[in-house]
XYZ file of C-alpha atoms in Angstrom:
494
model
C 78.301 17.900 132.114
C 74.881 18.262 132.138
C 72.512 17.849 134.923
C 68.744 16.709 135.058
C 67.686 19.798 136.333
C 69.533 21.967 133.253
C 67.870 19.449 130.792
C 64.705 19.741 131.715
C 65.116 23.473 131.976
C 66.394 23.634 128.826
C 63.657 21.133 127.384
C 60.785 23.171 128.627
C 62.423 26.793 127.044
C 62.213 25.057 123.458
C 58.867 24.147 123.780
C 58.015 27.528 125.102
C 59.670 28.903 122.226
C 58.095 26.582 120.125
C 54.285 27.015 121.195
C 55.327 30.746 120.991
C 56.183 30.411 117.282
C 52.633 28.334 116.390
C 50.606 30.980 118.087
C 52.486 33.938 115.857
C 51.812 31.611 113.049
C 48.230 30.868 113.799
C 47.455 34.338 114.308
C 49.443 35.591 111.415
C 47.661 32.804 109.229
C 44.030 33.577 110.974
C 44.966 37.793 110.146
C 45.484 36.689 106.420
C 42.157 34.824 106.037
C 40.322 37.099 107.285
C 41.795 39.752 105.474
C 41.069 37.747 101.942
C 37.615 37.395 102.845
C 37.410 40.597 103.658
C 38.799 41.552 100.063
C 36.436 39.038 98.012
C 33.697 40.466 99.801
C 34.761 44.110 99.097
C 35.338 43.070 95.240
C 31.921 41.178 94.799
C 30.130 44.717 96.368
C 32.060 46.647 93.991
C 31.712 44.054 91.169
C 28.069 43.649 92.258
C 27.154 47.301 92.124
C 28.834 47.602 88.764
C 26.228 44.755 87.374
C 28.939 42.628 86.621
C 27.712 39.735 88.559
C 29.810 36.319 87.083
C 32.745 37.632 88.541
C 31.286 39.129 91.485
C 29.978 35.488 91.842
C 33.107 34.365 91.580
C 33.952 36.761 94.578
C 31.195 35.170 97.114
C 32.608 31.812 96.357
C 35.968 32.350 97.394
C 34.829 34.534 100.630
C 32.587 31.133 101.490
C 35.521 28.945 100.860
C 36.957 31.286 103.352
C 34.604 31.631 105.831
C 31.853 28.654 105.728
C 30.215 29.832 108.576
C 29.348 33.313 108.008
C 25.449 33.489 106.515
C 25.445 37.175 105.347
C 27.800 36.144 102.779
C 25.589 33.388 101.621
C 22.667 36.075 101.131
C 24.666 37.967 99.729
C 25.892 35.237 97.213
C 21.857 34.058 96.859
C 21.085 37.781 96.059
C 23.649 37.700 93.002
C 22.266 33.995 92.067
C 18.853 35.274 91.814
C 19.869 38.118 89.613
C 21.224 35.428 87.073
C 18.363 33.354 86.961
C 19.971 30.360 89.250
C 17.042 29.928 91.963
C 17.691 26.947 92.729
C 21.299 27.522 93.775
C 19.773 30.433 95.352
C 17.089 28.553 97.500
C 20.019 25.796 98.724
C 22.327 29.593 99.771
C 19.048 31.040 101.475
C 18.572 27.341 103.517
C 22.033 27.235 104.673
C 21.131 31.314 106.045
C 18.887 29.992 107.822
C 20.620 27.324 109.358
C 23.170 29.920 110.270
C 20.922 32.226 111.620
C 17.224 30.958 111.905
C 15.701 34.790 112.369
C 17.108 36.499 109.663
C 13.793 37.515 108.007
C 15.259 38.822 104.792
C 16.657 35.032 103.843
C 12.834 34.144 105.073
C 11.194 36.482 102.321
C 13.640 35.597 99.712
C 13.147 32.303 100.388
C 9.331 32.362 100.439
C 9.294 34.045 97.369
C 11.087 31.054 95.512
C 8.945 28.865 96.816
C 5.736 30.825 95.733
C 7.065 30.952 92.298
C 8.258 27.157 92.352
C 4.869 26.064 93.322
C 5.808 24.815 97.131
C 2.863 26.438 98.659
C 3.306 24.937 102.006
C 6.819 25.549 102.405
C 5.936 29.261 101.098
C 3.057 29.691 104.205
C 5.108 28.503 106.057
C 7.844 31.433 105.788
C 5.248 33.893 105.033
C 3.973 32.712 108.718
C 7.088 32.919 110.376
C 8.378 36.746 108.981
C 4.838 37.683 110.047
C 4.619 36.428 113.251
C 8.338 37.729 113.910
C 7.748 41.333 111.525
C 3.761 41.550 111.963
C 4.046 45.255 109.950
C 5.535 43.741 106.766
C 2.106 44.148 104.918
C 3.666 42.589 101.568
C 4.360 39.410 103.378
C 0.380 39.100 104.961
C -0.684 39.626 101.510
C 1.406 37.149 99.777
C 0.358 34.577 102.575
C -3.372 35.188 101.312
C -2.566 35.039 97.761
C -0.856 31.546 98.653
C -4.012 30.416 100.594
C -6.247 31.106 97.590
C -3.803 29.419 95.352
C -3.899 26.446 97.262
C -7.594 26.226 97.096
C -7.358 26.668 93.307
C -4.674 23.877 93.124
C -6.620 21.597 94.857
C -9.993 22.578 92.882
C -7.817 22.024 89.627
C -6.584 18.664 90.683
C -10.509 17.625 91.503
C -11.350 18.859 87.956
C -8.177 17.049 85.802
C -8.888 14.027 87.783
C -12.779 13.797 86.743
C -11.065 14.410 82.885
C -12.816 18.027 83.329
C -9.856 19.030 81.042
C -11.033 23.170 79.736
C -12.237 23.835 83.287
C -9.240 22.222 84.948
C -6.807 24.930 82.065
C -8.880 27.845 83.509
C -8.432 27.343 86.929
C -4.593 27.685 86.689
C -4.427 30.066 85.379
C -3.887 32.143 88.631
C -1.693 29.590 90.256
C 0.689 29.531 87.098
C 0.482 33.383 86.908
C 2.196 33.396 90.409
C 3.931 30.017 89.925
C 5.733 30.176 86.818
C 8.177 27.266 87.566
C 6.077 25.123 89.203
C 6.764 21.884 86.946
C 3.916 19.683 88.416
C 1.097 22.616 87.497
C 2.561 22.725 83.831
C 2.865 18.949 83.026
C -0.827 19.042 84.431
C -2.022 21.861 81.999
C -0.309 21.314 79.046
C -1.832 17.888 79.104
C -5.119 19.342 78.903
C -4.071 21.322 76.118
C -3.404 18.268 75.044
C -6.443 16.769 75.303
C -8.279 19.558 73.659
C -6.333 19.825 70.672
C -4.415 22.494 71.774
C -1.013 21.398 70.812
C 1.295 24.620 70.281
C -0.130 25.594 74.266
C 0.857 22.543 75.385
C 4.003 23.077 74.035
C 4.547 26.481 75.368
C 3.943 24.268 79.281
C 6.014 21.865 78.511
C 9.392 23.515 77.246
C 10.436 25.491 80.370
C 10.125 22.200 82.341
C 13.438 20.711 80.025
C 15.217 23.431 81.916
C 13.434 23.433 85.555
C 14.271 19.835 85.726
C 18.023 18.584 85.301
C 17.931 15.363 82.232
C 14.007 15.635 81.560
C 13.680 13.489 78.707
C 10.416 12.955 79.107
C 9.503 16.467 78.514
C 11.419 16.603 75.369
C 9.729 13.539 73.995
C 6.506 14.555 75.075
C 7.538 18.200 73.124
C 8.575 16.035 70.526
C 5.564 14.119 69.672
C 3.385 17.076 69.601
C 5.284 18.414 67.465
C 4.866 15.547 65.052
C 0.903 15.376 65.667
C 0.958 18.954 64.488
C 3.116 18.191 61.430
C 6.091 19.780 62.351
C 8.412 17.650 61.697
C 11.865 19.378 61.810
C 10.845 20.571 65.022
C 10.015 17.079 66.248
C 13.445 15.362 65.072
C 15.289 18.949 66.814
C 13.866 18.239 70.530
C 14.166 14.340 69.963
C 17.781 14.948 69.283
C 17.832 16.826 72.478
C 16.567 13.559 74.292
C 19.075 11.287 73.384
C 21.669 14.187 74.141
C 20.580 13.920 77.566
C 20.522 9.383 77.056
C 21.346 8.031 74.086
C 20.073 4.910 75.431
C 16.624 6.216 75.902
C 14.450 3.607 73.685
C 11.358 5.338 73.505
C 13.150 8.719 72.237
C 15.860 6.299 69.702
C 12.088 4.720 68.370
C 10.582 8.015 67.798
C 13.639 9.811 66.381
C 13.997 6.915 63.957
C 10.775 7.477 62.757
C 11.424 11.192 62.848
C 14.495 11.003 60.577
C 12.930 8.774 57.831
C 9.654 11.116 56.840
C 12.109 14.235 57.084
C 15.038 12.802 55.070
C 11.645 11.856 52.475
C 10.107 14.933 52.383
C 13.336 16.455 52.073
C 14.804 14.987 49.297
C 11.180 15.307 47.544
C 11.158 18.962 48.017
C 14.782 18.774 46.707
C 14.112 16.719 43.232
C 10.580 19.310 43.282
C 12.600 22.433 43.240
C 15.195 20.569 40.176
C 11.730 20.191 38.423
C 12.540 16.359 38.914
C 9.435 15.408 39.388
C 9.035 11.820 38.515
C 11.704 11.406 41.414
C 9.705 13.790 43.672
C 6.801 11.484 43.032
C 8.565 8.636 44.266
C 9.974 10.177 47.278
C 6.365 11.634 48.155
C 4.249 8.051 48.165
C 7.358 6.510 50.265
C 6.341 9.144 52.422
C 3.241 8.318 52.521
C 3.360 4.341 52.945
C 6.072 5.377 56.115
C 3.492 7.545 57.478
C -0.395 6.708 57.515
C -1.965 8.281 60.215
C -1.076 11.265 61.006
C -3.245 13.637 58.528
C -0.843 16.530 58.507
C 1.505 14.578 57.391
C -0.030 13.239 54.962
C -1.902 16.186 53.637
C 1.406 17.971 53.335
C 2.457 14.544 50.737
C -0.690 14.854 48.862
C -0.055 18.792 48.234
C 3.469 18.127 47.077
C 2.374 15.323 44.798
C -0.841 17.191 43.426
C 1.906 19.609 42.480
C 4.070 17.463 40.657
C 1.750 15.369 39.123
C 0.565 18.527 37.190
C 3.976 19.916 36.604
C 4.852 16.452 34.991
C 1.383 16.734 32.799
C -0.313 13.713 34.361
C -3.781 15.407 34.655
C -5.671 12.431 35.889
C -3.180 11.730 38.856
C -2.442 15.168 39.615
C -6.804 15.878 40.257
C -7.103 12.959 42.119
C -3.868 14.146 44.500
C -5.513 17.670 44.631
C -8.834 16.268 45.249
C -7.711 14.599 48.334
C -5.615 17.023 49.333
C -8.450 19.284 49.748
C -10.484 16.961 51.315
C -7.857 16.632 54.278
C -6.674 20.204 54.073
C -9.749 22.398 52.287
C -8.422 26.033 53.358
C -4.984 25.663 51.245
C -5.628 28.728 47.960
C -2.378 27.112 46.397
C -3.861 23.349 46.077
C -7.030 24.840 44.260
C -4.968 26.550 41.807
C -2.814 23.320 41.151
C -6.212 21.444 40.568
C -7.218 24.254 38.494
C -3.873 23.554 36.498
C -4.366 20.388 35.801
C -8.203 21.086 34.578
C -6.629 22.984 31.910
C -4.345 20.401 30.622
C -7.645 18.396 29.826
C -9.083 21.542 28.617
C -11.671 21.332 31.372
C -12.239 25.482 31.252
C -15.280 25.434 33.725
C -13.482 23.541 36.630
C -10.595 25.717 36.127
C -12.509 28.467 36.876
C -14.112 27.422 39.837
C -11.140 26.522 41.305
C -9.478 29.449 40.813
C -12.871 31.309 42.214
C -12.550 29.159 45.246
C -8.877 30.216 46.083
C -9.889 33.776 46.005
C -12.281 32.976 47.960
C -9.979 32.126 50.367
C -7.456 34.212 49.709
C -8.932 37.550 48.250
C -5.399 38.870 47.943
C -3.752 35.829 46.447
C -2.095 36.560 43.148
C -2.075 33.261 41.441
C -5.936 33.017 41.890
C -6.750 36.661 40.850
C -4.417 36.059 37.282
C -6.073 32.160 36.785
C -9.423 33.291 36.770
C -8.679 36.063 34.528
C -6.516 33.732 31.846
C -9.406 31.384 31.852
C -11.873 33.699 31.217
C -9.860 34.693 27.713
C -9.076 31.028 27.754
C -12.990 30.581 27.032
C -13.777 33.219 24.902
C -10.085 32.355 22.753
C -11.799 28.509 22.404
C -14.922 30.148 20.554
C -12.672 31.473 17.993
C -9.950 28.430 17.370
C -8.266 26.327 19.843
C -4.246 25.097 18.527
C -4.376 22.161 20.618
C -7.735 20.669 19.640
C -6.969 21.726 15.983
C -3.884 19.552 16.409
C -4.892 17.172 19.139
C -2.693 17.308 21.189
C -2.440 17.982 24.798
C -1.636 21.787 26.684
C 1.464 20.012 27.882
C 2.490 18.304 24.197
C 6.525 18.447 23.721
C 7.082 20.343 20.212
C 8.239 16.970 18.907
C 4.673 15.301 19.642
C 3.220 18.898 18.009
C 5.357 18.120 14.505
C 4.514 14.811 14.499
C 0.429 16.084 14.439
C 1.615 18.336 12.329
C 3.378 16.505 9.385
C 0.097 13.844 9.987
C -2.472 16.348 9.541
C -1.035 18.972 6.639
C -0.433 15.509 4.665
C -4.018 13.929 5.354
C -5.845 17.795 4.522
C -2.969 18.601 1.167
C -5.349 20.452 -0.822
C -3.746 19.257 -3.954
C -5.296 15.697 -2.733
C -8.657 17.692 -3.673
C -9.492 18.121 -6.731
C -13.135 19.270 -6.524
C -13.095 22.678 -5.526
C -15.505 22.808 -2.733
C -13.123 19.988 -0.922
C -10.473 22.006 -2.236
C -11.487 25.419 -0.318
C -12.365 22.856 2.942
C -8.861 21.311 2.584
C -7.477 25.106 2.068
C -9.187 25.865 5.664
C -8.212 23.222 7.481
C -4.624 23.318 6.055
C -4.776 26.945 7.395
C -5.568 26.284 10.879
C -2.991 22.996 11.213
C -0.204 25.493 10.113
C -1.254 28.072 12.111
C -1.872 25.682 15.267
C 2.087 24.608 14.470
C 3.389 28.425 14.159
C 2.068 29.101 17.278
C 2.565 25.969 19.286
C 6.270 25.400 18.008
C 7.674 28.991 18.796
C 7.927 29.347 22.991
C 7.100 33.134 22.889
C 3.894 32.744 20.883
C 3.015 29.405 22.810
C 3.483 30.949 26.168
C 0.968 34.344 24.914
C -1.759 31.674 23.672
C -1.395 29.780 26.818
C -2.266 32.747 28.728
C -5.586 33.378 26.590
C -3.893 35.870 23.869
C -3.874 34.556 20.135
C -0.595 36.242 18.370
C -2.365 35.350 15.217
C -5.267 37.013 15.433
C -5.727 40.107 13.836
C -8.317 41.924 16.199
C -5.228 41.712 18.981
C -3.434 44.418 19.321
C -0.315 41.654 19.104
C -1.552 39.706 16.496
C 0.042 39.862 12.732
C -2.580 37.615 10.703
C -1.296 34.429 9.134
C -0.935 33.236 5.801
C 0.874 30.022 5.256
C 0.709 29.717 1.635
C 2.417 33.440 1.300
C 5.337 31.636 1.504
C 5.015 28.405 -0.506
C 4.628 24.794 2.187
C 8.674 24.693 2.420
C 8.215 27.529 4.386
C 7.086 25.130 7.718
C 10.637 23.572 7.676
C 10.715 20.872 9.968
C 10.944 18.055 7.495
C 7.979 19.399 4.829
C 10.884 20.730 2.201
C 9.529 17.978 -0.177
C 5.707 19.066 -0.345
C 4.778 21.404 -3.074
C 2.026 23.199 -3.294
C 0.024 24.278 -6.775
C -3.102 26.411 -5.464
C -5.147 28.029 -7.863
């Protein structure tokens, strides 16, 4: 039967033996922790040393986890962050050291040091002051305080400048500050737009691209990136950091507006080059002036269309379209060697040698080296001195770019109207005989590609005194000799 007494007694033993049982556990628990943080930080030194820093990262998180409150862990975790490039996760590690242990002067340098290169002068002085005033023989902290002191001044000079629109002045005093302050966003934005302002659009550029990554979701940046890109003519690279925008918000409306208009003159120029490089030119033609009604400011833009059509005008043999495309493509764009040569194309299709020439002269003088000039100016020059002798296409009348079908048609026109057996005096006879020679030679030449091509480029294969050329007789082999629908004419020369 039991009694109070041995109840109690026997109460109080189990809860001895209990509390006994937590402590073991606690300690047993508290001996395990410690000795996994004591592992992860072993591994991540190991790892560390080894350069293999992810998954010595990896360590220094799981000894935090482990022990929250221990700050050389956290340096040691900001000093592995730093090494990858994180310094902002690095700055938030070297805080919390701080926090943990306010005089630990190496988490004050570090720390310093990111603000210096973020720009955060203040906050930088103001851990430069501390590690001197606590470490007054760390020389590389007194002269990093009086580098930040000068910067400051420069900063604030800068600011005085950009704000008076003193925009080339403003760019060269920070210079220094950006030197020392690479990822100091506010400094950048403030530069590139005077690159802006000054024209300077690829500089600006260069400021404004490492501000999409110092700033989490910058859209802004990458539409301001975006629509330099497209004052500069660039237009793949406009529509590429657009897209990047509406990555970040595809609900941004200034960056869906601009991309829209992006898309369009790219898809246009696109296809144009596209139907250009098929030799479809008509089509190219049509693609290039939408181009042009969708875009009429910007003058890269639409210097670039009026290139692509003087091209293709000439190509397509529309001389009077494709000189007044070249002609204004110069005017908007007068260093381009390869728009003077079109030009000087299309001069030839109207025959226009002297033009031709200059043009061509005027690439070279550009371009000394370029190829195209240095072989136009030389197949005009035997262009000129071939038209003293006799010129196929005149003979015929028909244009450089005449289709052999428009060339027989001349042909069959002109041999009937100068027959010499419509002569019968012989003086209009021997006239009719020389004329009749030079329309079948005009149609030998201009009707067979490999002789055509040879003329075109100032060589006559008929002529005797080239090396090339074989003479040419065409009654040696009686009028149905020309083929091409002339079987029925006979000829009877004395």
């Amino acid at each position: 039967m039991w009694t109070e007494t041995s109840w109690l007694y026997r109460v109080f033993s189990s809860l001895s033996v209990l509390l006994m049982t937590l402590d073991f556990n606690f300690n047993f628990i508290e001996g395990n922790a410690s000795a996994d943080v004591d592992h992860h930080l072993e591994m991540g030194k190991r790892l560390l040393a080894a350069g293999q820093l992810t998954e010595a990262l990896s360590h220094y998180h799981s000894a935090i986890e482990g022990d929250p409150e221990n700050y050389m862990t956290y340096f040691k975790r900001a000093t592995v962050l730093l090494a990858l490039g994180r310094s902002k996760t690095a700055l938030k590690d070297l805080t919390k050291v701080v926090e943990l242990r306010h005089d630990f002067i190496r988490a004050r340098v570090q720390r310093a040091n990111i603000y210096l290169k973020q720009g955060n002068l203040d906050e930088a002085v103001e851990d430069y002051e501390y590690v001197i005033q606590n470490s007054p023989d760390d020389n590389e902290s007194l002269e990093k305080k009086e580098l930040v002191e000068q910067l400051r001044m420069d900063v604030a000079s800068a600011q005085e400048y950009f704000d008076e629109h003193r925009y080339q002045e403003t760019i060269d005093l920070l210079q220094r500050p950006l030197e020392h302050s690479p990822w100091s966003v506010s400094l950048r934005e403030m530069r590139a737009e005077c690159f802006q302002h000054t024209g300077q659009y690829f500089k600006a550029i260069q400021d404004l691209k490492p501000t999409t990554k110092l700033v989490n979701d910058n859209t802004e940046a990458y539409l301001k990136v975006s629509h330099l890109y497209y004052a500069l003519g660039e237009s793949e690279e406009s529509l590429k950091e657009i897209r990047e925008c509406l990555k970040l918000d595809q609900d941004h409306k200034a960056c869906h507006k601009h991309y829209k208009k992006v898309k369009k003159l790219v898809k246009l120029f696109t296809d144009a080059q596209k139907y250009m490089d098929r030799e479809q030119f008509s089509d190219a033609i049509f693609k290039l002036n939408a181009a042009l009604k969708h875009e009429k400011e910007n003058i890269r833009f639409i210097a670039n269309a009026k290139e692509k059509l003087c091209t293709s005008q000439y190509k397509l043999g529309d001389s009077k379209e494709a000189i007044k495309a070249c002609t204004e493509a110069i005017e908007l764009s007068p260093q381009s060697a390869h728009v003077y040569c079109d030009r000087a194309e299309a001069y030839l299709l109207e025959d226009n040698f002297d033009e031709a020439l200059k043009d061509f002269q005027e690439a070279k003088t550009i371009n000394n080296d370029h190829q195209r000039a240095k072989e136009g100016i030389d197949r005009v020059n035997k262009l000129i001195k071939q038209s003293k002798k006799r010129d196929y296409y005149k003979i015929l009348g028909v244009k450089r770019n005449a289709a052999k079908p428009e060339i027989l048609k001349k042909f069959r026109k002109l041999a009937a109207k100068w027959h010499p057996d419509k002569f019968p005096e012989d003086e209009e006879k021997k006239k009719a005989e020389k004329k009749f020679i030079d329309i079948a030679a005009a149609k030998e030449v201009l009707t067979d590609p490999e002789k055509r091509q040879k003329y075109d480029m100032g060589e006559d294969p008929l002529d005797p005194e080239s090396q090339q050329g074989q003479g040419f007789n065409p009654f040696q082999q009686g009028f149905g000799g020309f083929g091409d629908g002339f079987g029925d004419f006979k000829f009877h020369f004395n």
